[in-house]
CSV table of C-alpha atoms and ligand atoms in Angstrom, one decimal:
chain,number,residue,atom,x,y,z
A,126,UNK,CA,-28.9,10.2,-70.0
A,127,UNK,CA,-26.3,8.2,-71.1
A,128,UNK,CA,-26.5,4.2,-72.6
A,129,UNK,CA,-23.2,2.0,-72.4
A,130,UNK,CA,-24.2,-0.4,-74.9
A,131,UNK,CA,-23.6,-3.6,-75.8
A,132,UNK,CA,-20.3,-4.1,-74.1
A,133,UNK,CA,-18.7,-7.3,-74.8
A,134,UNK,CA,-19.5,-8.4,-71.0
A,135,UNK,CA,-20.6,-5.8,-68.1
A,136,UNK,CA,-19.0,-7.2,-64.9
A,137,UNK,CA,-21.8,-5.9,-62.1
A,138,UNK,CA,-20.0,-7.6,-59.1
A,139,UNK,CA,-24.0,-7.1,-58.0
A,140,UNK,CA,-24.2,-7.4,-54.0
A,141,UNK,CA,-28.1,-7.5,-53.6
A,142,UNK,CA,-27.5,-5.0,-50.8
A,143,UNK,CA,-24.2,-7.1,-49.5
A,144,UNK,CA,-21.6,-4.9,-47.7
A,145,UNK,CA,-19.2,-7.2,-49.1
A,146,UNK,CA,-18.6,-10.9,-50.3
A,147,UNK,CA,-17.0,-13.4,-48.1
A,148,UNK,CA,-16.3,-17.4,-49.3
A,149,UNK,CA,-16.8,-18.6,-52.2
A,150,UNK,CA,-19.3,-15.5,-53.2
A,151,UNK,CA,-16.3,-13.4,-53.5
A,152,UNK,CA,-15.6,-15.1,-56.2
A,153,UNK,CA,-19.3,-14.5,-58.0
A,154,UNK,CA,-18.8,-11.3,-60.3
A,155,UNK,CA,-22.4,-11.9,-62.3
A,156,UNK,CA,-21.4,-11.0,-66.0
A,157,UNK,CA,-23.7,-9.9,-68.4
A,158,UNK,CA,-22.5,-10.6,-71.8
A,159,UNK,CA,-23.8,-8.0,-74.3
A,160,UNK,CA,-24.6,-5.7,-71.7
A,161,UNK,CA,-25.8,-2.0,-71.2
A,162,UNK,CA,-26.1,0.1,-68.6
A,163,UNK,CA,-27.9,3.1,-68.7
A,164,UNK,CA,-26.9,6.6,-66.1
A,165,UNK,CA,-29.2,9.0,-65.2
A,166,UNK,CA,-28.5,12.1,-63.1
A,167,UNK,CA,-25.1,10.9,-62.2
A,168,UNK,CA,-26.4,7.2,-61.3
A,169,UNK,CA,-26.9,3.9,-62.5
A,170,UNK,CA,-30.5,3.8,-63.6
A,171,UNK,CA,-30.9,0.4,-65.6
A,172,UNK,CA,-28.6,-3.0,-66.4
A,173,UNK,CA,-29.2,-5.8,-68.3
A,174,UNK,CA,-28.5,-7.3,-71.8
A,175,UNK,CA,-28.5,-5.2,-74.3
A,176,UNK,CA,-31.4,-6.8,-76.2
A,177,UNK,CA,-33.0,-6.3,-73.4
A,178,UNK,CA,-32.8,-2.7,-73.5
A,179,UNK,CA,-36.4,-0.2,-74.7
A,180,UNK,CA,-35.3,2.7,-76.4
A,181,UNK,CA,-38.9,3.8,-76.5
A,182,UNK,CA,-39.0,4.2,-72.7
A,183,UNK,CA,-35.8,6.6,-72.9
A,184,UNK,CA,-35.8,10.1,-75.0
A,185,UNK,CA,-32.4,12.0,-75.6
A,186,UNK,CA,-30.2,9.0,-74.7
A,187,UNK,CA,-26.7,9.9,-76.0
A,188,UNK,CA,-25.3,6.3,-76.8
A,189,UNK,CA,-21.8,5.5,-76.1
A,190,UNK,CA,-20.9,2.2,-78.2
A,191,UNK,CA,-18.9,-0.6,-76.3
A,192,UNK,CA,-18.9,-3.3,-78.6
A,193,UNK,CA,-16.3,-5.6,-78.3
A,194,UNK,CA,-15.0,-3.8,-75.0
A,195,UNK,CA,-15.6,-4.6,-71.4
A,196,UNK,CA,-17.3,-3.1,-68.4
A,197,UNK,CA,-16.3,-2.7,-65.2
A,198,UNK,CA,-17.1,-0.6,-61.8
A,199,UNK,CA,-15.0,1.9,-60.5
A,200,UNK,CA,-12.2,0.5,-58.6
A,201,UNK,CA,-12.2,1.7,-54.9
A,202,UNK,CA,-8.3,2.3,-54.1
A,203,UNK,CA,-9.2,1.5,-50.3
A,204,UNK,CA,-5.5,2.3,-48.6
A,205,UNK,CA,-3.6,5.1,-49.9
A,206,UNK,CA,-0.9,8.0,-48.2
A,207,UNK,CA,-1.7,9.8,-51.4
A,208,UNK,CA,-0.5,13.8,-49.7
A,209,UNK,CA,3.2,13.7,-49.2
A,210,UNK,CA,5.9,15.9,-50.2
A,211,UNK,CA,8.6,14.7,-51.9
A,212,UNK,CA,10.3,11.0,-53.1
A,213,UNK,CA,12.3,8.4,-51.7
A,214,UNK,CA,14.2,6.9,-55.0
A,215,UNK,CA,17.5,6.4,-52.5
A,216,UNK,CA,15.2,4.1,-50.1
A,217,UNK,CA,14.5,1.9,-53.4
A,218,UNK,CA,18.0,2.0,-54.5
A,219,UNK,CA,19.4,1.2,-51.0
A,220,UNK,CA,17.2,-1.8,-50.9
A,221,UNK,CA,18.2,-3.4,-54.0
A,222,UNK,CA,21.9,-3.2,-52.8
A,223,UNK,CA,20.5,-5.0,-50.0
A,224,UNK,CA,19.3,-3.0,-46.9
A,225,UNK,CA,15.8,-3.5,-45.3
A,226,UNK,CA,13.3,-1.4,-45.0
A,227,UNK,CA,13.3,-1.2,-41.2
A,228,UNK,CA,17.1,-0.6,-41.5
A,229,UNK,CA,16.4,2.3,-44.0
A,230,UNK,CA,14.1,3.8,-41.4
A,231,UNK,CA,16.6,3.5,-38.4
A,232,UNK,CA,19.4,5.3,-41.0
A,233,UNK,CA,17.1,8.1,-41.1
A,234,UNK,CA,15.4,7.3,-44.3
A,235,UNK,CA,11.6,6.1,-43.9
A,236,UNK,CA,8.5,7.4,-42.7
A,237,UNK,CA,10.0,10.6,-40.6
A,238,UNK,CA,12.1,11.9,-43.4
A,239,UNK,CA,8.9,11.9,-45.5
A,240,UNK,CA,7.3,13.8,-42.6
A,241,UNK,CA,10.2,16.3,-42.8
A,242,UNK,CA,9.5,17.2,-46.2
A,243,UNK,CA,5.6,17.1,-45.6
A,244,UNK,CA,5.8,19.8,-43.0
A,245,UNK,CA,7.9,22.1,-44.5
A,246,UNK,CA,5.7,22.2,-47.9
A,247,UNK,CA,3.3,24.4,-48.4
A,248,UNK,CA,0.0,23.4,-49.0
A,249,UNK,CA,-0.7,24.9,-52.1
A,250,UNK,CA,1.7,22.9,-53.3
A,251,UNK,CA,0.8,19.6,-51.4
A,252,UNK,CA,-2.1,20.0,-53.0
A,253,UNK,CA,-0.9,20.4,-56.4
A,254,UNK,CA,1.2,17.6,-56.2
A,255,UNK,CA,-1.7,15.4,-54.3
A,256,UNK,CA,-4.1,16.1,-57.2
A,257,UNK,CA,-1.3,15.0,-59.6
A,258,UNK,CA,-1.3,11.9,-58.4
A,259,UNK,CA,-5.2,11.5,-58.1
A,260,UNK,CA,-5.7,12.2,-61.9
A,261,UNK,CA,-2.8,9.3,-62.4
A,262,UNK,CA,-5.1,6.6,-60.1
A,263,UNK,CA,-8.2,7.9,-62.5
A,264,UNK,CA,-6.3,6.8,-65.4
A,265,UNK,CA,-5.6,3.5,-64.2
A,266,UNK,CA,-9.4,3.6,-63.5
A,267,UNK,CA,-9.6,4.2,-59.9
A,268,UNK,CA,-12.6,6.5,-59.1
A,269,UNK,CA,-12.4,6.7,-55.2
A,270,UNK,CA,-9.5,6.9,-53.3
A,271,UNK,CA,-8.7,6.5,-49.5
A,272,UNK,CA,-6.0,8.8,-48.2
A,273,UNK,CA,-4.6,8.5,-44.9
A,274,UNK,CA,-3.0,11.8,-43.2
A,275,UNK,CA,0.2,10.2,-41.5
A,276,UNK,CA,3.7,12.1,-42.4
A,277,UNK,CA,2.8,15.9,-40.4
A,278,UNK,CA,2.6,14.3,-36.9
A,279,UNK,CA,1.6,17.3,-35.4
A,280,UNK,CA,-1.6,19.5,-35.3
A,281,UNK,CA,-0.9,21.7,-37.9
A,282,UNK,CA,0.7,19.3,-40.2
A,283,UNK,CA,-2.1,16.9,-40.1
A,284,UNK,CA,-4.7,18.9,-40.2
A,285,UNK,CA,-2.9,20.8,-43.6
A,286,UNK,CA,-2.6,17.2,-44.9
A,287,UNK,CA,-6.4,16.1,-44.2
A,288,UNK,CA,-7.4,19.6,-45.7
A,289,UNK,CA,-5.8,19.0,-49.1
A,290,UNK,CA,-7.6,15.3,-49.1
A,291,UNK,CA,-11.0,16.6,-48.5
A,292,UNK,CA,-10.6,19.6,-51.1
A,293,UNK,CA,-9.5,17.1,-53.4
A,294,UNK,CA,-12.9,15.5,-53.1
A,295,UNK,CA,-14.9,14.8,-56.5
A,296,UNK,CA,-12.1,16.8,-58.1
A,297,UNK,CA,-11.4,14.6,-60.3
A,298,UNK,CA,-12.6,11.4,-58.5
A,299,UNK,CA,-13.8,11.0,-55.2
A,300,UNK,CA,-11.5,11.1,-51.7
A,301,UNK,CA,-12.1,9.6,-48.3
A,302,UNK,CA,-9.8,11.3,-45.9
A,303,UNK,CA,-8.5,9.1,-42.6
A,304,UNK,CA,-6.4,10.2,-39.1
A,305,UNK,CA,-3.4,8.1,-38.8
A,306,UNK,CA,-1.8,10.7,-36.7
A,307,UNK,CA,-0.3,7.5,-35.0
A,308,UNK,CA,1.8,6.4,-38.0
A,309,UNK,CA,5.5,7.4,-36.4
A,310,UNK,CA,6.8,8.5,-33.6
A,311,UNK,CA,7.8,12.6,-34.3
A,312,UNK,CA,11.6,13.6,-33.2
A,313,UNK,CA,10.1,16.1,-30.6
A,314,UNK,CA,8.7,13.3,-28.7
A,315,UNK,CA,11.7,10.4,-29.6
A,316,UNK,CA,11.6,8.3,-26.4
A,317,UNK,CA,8.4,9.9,-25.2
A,318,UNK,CA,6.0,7.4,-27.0
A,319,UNK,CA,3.1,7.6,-24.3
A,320,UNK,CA,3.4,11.4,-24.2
A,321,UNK,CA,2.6,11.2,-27.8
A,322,UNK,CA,-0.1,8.8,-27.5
A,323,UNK,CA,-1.3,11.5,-24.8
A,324,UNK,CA,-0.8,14.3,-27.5
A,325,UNK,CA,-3.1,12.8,-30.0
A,326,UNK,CA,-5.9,11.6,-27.7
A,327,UNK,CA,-6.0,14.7,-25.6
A,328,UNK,CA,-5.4,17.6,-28.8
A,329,UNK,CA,-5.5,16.0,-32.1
A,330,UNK,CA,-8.1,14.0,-32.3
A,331,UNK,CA,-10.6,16.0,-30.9
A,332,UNK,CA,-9.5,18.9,-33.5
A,333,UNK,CA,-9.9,16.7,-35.9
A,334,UNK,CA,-13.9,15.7,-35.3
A,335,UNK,CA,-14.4,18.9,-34.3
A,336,UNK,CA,-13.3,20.1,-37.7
A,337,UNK,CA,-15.0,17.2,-39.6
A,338,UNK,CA,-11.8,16.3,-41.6
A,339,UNK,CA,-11.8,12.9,-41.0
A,340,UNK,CA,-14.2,9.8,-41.3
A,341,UNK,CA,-12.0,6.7,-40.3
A,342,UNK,CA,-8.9,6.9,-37.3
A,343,UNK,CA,-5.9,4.7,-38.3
A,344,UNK,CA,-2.7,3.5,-36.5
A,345,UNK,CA,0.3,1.6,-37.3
A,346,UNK,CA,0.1,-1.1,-34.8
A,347,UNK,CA,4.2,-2.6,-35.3
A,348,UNK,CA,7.2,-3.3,-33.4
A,349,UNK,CA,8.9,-0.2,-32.7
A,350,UNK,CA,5.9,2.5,-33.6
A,351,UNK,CA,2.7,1.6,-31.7
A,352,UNK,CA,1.4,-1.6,-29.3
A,353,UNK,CA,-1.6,-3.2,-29.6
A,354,UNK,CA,-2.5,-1.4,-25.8
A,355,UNK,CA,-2.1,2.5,-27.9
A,356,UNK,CA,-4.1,0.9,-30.5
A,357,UNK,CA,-7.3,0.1,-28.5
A,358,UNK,CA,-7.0,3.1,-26.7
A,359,UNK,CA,-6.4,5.6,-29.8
A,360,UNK,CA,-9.2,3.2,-31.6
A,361,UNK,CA,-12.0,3.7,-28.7
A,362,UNK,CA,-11.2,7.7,-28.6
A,363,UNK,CA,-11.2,7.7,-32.4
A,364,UNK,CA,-14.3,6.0,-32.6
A,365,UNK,CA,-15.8,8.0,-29.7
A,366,UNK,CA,-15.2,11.3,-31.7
A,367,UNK,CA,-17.0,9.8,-34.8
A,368,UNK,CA,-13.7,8.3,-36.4
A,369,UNK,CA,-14.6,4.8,-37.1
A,370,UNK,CA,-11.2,2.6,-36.3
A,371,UNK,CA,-9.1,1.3,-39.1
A,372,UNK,CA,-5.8,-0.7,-38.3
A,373,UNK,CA,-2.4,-1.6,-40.0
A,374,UNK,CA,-1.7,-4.8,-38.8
A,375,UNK,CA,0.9,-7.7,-38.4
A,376,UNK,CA,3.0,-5.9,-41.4
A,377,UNK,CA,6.6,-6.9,-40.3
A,378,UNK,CA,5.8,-9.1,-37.5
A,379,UNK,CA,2.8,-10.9,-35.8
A,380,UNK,CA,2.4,-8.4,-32.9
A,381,UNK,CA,-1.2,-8.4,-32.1
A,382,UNK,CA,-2.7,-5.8,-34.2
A,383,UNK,CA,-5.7,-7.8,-35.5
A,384,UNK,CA,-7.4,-9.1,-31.9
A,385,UNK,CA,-7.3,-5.3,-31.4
A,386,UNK,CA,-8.9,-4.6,-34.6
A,387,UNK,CA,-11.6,-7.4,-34.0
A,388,UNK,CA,-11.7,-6.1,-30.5
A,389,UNK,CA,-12.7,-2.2,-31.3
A,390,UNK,CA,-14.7,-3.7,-34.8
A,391,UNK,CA,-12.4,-2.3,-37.4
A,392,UNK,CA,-13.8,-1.9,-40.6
A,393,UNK,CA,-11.2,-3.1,-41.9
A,394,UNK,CA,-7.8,-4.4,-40.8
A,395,UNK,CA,-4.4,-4.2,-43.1
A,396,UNK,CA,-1.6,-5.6,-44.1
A,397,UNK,CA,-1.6,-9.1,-42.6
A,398,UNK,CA,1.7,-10.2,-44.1
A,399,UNK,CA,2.6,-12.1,-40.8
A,400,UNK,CA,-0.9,-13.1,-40.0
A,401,UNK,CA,-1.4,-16.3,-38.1
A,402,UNK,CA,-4.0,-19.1,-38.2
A,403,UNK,CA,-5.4,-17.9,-34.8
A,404,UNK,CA,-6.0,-14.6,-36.1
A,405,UNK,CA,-6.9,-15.7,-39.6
A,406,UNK,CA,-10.1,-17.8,-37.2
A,407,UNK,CA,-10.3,-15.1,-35.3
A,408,UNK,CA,-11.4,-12.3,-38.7
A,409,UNK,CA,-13.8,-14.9,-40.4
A,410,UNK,CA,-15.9,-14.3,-37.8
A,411,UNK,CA,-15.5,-11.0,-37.8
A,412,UNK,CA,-16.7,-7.7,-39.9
A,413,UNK,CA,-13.8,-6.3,-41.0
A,414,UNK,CA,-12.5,-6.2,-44.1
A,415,UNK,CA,-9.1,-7.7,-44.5
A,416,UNK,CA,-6.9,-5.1,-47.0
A,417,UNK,CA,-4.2,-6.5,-48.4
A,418,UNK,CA,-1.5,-4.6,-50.5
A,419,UNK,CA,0.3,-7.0,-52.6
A,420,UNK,CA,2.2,-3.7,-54.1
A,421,UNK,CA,3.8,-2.9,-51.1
A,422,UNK,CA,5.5,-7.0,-50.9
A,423,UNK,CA,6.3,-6.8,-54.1
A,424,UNK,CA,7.7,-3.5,-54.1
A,425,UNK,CA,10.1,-4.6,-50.5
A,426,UNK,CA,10.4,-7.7,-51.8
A,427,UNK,CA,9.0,-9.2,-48.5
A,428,UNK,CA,6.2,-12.0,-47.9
A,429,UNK,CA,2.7,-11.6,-49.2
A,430,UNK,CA,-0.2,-11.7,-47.0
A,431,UNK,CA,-2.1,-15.4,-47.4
A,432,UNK,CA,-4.4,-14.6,-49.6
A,433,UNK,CA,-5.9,-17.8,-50.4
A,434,UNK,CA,-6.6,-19.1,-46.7
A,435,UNK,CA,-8.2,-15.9,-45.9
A,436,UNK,CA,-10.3,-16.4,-48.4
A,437,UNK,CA,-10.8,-19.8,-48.0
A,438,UNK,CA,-11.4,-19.3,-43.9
A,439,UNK,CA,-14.1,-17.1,-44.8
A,440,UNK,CA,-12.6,-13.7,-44.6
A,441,UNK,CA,-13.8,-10.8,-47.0
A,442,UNK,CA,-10.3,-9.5,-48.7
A,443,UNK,CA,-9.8,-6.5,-50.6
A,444,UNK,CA,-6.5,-5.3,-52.0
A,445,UNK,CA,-5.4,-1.6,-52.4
A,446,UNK,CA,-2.4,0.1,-53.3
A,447,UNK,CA,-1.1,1.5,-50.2
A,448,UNK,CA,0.5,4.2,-52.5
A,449,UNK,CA,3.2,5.9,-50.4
A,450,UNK,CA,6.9,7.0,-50.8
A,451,UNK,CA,8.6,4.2,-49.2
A,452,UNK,CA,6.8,1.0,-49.7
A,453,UNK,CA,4.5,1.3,-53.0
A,454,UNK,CA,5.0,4.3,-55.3
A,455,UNK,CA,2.3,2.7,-57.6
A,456,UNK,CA,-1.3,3.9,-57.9
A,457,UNK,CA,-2.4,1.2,-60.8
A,458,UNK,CA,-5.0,-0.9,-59.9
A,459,UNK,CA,-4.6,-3.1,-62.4
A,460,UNK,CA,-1.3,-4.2,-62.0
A,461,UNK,CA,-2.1,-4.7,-58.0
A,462,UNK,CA,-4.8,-7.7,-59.5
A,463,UNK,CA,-1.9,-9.0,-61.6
A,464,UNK,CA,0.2,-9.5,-58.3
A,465,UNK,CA,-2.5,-10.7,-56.4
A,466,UNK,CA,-3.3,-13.3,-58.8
A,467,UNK,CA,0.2,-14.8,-59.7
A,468,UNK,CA,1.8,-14.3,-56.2
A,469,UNK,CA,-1.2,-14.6,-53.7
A,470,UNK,CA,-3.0,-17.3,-56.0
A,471,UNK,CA,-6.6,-15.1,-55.8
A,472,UNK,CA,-8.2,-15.9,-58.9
A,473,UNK,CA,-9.5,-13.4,-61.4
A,474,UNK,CA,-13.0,-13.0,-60.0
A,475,UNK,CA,-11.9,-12.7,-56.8
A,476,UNK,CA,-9.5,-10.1,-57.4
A,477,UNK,CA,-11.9,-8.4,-59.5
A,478,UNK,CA,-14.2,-8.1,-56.1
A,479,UNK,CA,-11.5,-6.8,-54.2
A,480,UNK,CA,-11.0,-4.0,-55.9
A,481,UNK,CA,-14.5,-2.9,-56.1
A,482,UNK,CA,-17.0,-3.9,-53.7
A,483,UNK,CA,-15.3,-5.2,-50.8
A,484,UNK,CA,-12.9,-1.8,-51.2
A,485,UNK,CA,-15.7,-0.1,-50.8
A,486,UNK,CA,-16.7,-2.4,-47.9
A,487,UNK,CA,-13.3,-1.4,-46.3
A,488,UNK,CA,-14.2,2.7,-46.9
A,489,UNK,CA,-17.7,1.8,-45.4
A,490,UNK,CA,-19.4,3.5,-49.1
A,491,UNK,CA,-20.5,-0.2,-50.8
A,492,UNK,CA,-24.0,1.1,-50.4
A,493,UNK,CA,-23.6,3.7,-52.8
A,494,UNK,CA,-20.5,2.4,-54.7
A,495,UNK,CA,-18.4,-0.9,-55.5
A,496,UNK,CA,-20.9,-2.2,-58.5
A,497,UNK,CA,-22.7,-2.0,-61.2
A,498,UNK,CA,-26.3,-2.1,-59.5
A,499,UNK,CA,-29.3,0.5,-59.9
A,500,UNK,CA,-29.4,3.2,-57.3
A,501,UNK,CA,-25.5,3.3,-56.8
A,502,UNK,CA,-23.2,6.0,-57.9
A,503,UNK,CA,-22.5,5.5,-61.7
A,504,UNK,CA,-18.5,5.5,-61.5
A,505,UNK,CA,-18.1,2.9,-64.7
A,506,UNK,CA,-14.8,1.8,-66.9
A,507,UNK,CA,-14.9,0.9,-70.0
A,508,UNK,CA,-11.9,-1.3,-71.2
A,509,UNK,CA,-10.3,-1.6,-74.3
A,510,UNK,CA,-10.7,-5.0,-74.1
A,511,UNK,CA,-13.4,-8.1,-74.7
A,512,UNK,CA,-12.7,-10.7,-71.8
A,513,UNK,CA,-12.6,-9.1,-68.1
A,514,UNK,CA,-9.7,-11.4,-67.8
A,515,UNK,CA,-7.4,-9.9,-70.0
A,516,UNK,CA,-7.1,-7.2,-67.5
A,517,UNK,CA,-4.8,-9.1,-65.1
A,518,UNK,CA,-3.5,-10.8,-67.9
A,519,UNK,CA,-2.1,-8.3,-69.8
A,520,UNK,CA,-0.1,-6.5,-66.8
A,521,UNK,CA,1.3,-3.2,-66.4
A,522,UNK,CA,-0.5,-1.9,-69.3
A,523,UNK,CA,-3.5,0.4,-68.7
A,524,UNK,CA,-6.2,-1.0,-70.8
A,525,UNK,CA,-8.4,2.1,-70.1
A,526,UNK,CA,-10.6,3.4,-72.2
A,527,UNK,CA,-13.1,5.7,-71.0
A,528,UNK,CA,-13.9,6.6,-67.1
A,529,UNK,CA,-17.1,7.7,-65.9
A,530,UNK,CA,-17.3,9.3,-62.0
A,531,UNK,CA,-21.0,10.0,-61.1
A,532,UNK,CA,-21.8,9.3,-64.2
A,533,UNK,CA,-20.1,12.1,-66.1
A,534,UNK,CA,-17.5,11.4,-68.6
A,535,UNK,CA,-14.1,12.4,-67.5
A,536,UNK,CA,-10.5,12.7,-69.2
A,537,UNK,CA,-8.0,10.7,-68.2
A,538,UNK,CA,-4.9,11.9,-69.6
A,539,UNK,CA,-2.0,12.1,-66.4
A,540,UNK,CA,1.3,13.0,-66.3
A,541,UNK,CA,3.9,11.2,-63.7
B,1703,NIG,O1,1.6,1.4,-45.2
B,1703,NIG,N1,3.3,0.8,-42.8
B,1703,NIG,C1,3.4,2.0,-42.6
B,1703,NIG,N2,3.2,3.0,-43.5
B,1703,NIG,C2,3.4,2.8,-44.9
B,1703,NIG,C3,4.7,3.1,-45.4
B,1703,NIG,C4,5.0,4.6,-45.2
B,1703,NIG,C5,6.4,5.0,-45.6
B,1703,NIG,O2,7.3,4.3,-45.7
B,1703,NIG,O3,6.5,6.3,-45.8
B,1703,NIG,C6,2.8,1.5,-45.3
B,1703,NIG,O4,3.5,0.6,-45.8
B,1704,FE,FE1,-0.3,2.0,-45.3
């Protein structure tokens, strides 16, 4: 057994059995100043104020002292492309001379010149450099991390891809692998769009239940990759072969991806940069979780996603990193709540909620994970520091101090 005591405040984010929080509850974190929280047998087994605490009911507790520091659950990072060969440093430098990033991708650069690389690396290595970069979210404090499959496009390819996220599982924090075989078009089928939507519904997807590799099926509903019409039909086959549907939506223009979302009942719905007011109606009364990615803005330098009327409307938000090679090469958390609360006005609390329990909304695992509560999973931060809202406030420094996944202590030195 192991005691976190007497941290400066333990932030629960308790949901009483929520999925997520939606409204103004988003906003309610529940802090417990000069709080403990006690694992046992890898989860949370007691919370509450350190006073509070009876060391007579406990033997053998090993007592880790958090005086002065603060407590957090495990973020959820609940939108990543985490297995990809290679970089794309000449995509960032071509866009601060001035070129977009849907002018990079008709040059050649973009998503399909990351797929190039992908297939031809082995995946010993993909997997080596995949669980690189998962030891570098656990250091910013993220202890379960969505990873879409998306640059092999083929059988093969994805299925190598989805192999190295599932092995990567619990090793050293926890994966959720998704399809998103529909992310490009692949050069053998340029101009042959349908025959590829074909491809995946009649061959891939079915592989991929079969060979239980997946959980959710994605797609990349945009202007010049896939319409809202391959969407609901890719989403019902997905869903039909146990993928529940996921969606990219409205990322560079407003194009109809989130009435096809709500429409199949995505669990959660992304992007939403060019979201309108219809559609924000539309996901309040809705289910899904809205992920927004205020990396992948600031990294393009294009619009963020409106945060604050979401929220406002009633729409459960979570943000993520979207970590991929051309539009956020950035797995820390921490700085993704600094950009959400300067540039999409969310405040603190909210932000704080958004990275823990309605991420794990969006990944479908808030019963087990996404707060401090007792039953759940005990992935806990500690922080080196004593006000939850020097986190955001302090940005683009890692104030990490210790990490525990399933309640086991784990080290969180990472190399770039
Ligand atoms: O989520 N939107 C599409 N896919 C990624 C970018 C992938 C890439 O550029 O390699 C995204 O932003
Ligand atoms: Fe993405």
């Amino acid at each position: 057994m192991i005691l976190i005591h007497n941290a400066n405040q333990v932030v629960t984010v308790a949901s009483f059995g929520g999925k997520f929080k939606r409204g103004r509850e988003q906003g309610e974190i529940f802090v417990i100043e000069r709080g403990s929280v006690l694992i046992r047998d890898g989860k949370i087994e007691w919370v509450g104020r350190a006073i509070d605490f009876n060391f007579g009911l406990y033997s053998e507790v090993e007592i880790i002292d958090a005086t002065g520091k603060v407590v957090l659950p495990g973020f959820v990072d609940s939108h990543t492309h985490l297995v990809f060969a290679g970089t794309r440093e000449n995509e960032f430098d071509l866009r601060i001379k001035g070129f977009t990033y849907q002018q990079i991708a008709e040059m050649g650069g973009g998503i399909l010149s990351t797929v190039k690389r992908t297939r031809e690396e082995p995946k010993e290595s993909l997997l080596e450099t995949a669980h690189n970069y998962a030891k570098i979210a656990l250091s910013y404090g993220t202890t379960t991390i969505e990873i879409k499959s998306g640059y092999g496009l083929n059988l093969d390819d994805e299925v190598k891809i989805l192999e190295v996220a599932n092995e990567l599982n619990g090793n050293p924090i926890f994966t959720i692998p998704t399809f998103l075989g529909a992310h490009a078009i692949p050069p053998e089928f340029k101009g042959r769009k349908d025959d590829y939507v074909k491809f995946l519904i009649d061959k891939v997807i079915p592989e991929i239940s079969k060979r239980k590799l997946a959980r959710f099926c994605d797609i990349f509903c945009e202007d010049g990759y896939f319409t809202p019409d391959d969407a609901e039909k890719i989403l019902n086959v997905g869903r039909r072969f146990g993928l529940l549907p996921k969606i990219h939506a409205e990322q560079f223009s407003n194009y109809g991806g989130v009435k096809v979302g709500v429409k199949v009942g995505a669990i959660s719905i992304d992007h939403l940069e060019n979201i309108s007011d219809e559609d924000i109606q539309l996901l309040s009364k809705a289910d899904s979780v809205a992920v927004l990615l205020p990396g992948v803005s600031f990294f393009l330098d294009y619009q963020y996603p409106p945060a604050r009327k979401l929220i406002d409307s009633g729409v459960p938000v979570a943000i993520a990193t979207d970590f991929n090679p051309g539009s956020c090469m950035s797995l820390n958390v921490q700085l993704m709540m600094t950009i959400a609360c300067t540039q999409m006005k969310m405040t603190i609390e909210e932000v704080i909620t958004a990275v823990t329990l309605n991420s794990a909304g969006a990944v479908g695992i808030s019963d087990i994970a996404g707060s401090i509560e007792v039953g759940k999973r005990a992935d806990v931060l500690i922080f080196n520091v004593a006000d939850y809202r020097m986190i955001p406030y302090f940005f683009g420094i890692n104030h990490i101090d210790a990490v525990f996944v399933r309640g086991k202590r784990v080290g969180i030195k990472a190399s770039a």
